[in-house]
Amino acid sequence: MNVYVCVGSSCHLKGSYHIIHLMKEHMKKSGLADKVNLSASFCLGKCTDGVTIQVDDQIVCGVSSENFSDVFNKYILKGAEEDGNE
């Protein structure tokens, strides 16, 4: 699984580096650090909707500290579980 966090100007101002920190923490706690490729990305084209992340081919907008756990569980944890069952 590949996860990209936008660090373009707009997303940066909306807290993308904090999202990266949260992502690393959650990946470690969930045992996914070696199963998920986490990368920073420049603009993902959703500047007004940031912080934007891309999980494989799916774009997820509006990621914040407040909704991060839900986003992580829905898109990353669930996706990793599905990848493991294939």
Coordinates of C-alpha atoms in Angstrom, one line a residue:
M1 CA 0.0 0.0 0.0
N2 CA 1.3 3.5 -0.9
V3 CA 0.2 6.5 1.0
Y4 CA 1.1 10.0 -0.1
V5 CA 0.5 13.1 2.1
C6 CA 0.3 16.4 0.2
V7 CA 2.9 18.9 1.5
G8 CA 2.1 21.6 -1.1
S9 CA 1.6 25.2 0.2
S10 CA -2.1 25.0 0.9
C11 CA -1.9 21.6 2.7
H12 CA 1.2 22.6 4.5
L13 CA -0.6 25.6 6.0
K14 CA -3.5 23.3 6.9
G15 CA -1.2 21.0 8.9
S16 CA 0.1 18.3 6.5
Y17 CA 3.3 17.8 8.5
H18 CA 1.2 17.1 11.7
I19 CA -0.8 14.5 9.6
I20 CA 2.5 12.9 8.6
H21 CA 3.5 12.7 12.3
L22 CA 0.1 11.1 13.2
M23 CA 0.3 8.7 10.3
K24 CA 3.7 7.5 11.4
E25 CA 2.5 7.0 15.0
H26 CA -0.7 5.1 13.9
M27 CA 1.3 3.0 11.5
K28 CA 3.7 2.0 14.2
K29 CA 1.0 1.3 16.8
S30 CA -1.0 -0.8 14.2
G31 CA 2.1 -2.8 13.0
L32 CA 1.9 -1.4 9.5
A33 CA 5.2 0.5 9.4
D34 CA 6.7 -2.2 7.2
K35 CA 3.6 -2.7 5.1
V36 CA 2.7 0.8 4.1
N37 CA 5.0 3.1 2.0
L38 CA 4.5 6.6 3.4
S39 CA 5.7 9.5 1.2
A40 CA 5.2 13.2 1.1
S41 CA 3.9 14.5 -2.2
F42 CA 3.6 17.9 -3.8
C43 CA 0.2 19.1 -4.9
L44 CA -2.5 16.5 -5.4
G45 CA -4.8 19.0 -7.1
K46 CA -7.3 19.5 -4.2
C47 CA -5.9 22.7 -2.7
T48 CA -9.2 24.0 -1.4
D49 CA -10.0 20.7 0.2
G50 CA -6.7 19.9 2.0
V51 CA -5.1 18.3 3.8
T52 CA -5.2 15.8 1.0
I53 CA -3.8 12.3 1.1
Q54 CA -3.7 9.6 -1.6
V55 CA -4.1 5.9 -0.6
D56 CA -3.0 3.9 -3.6
D57 CA -5.3 5.3 -6.3
Q58 CA -7.9 6.9 -3.9
I59 CA -7.8 10.6 -3.0
V60 CA -9.0 11.6 0.5
C61 CA -9.5 15.3 1.2
G62 CA -10.1 17.3 4.3
V63 CA -7.9 15.2 6.6
S64 CA -7.4 16.9 10.0
S65 CA -6.3 16.1 13.5
E66 CA -9.9 15.8 14.5
N67 CA -10.9 13.2 11.8
F68 CA -7.5 11.5 11.4
S69 CA -8.3 8.4 13.4
D70 CA -11.4 7.8 11.3
V71 CA -9.6 8.3 8.0
F72 CA -6.7 6.1 9.1
N73 CA -9.1 3.3 10.2
K74 CA -11.3 3.5 7.1
Y75 CA -8.7 3.9 4.3
I76 CA -5.4 2.6 5.7
L77 CA -6.1 0.0 8.4
K78 CA -9.0 -1.5 6.5
G79 CA -7.1 -1.4 3.2
A80 CA -4.1 -3.1 4.7
E81 CA -6.4 -5.8 6.2
E82 CA -8.0 -6.3 2.7
D83 CA -4.5 -6.5 1.1
G84 CA -3.6 -9.2 3.6
N85 CA -6.6 -11.3 2.7
E86 CA -5.9 -11.4 -1.0

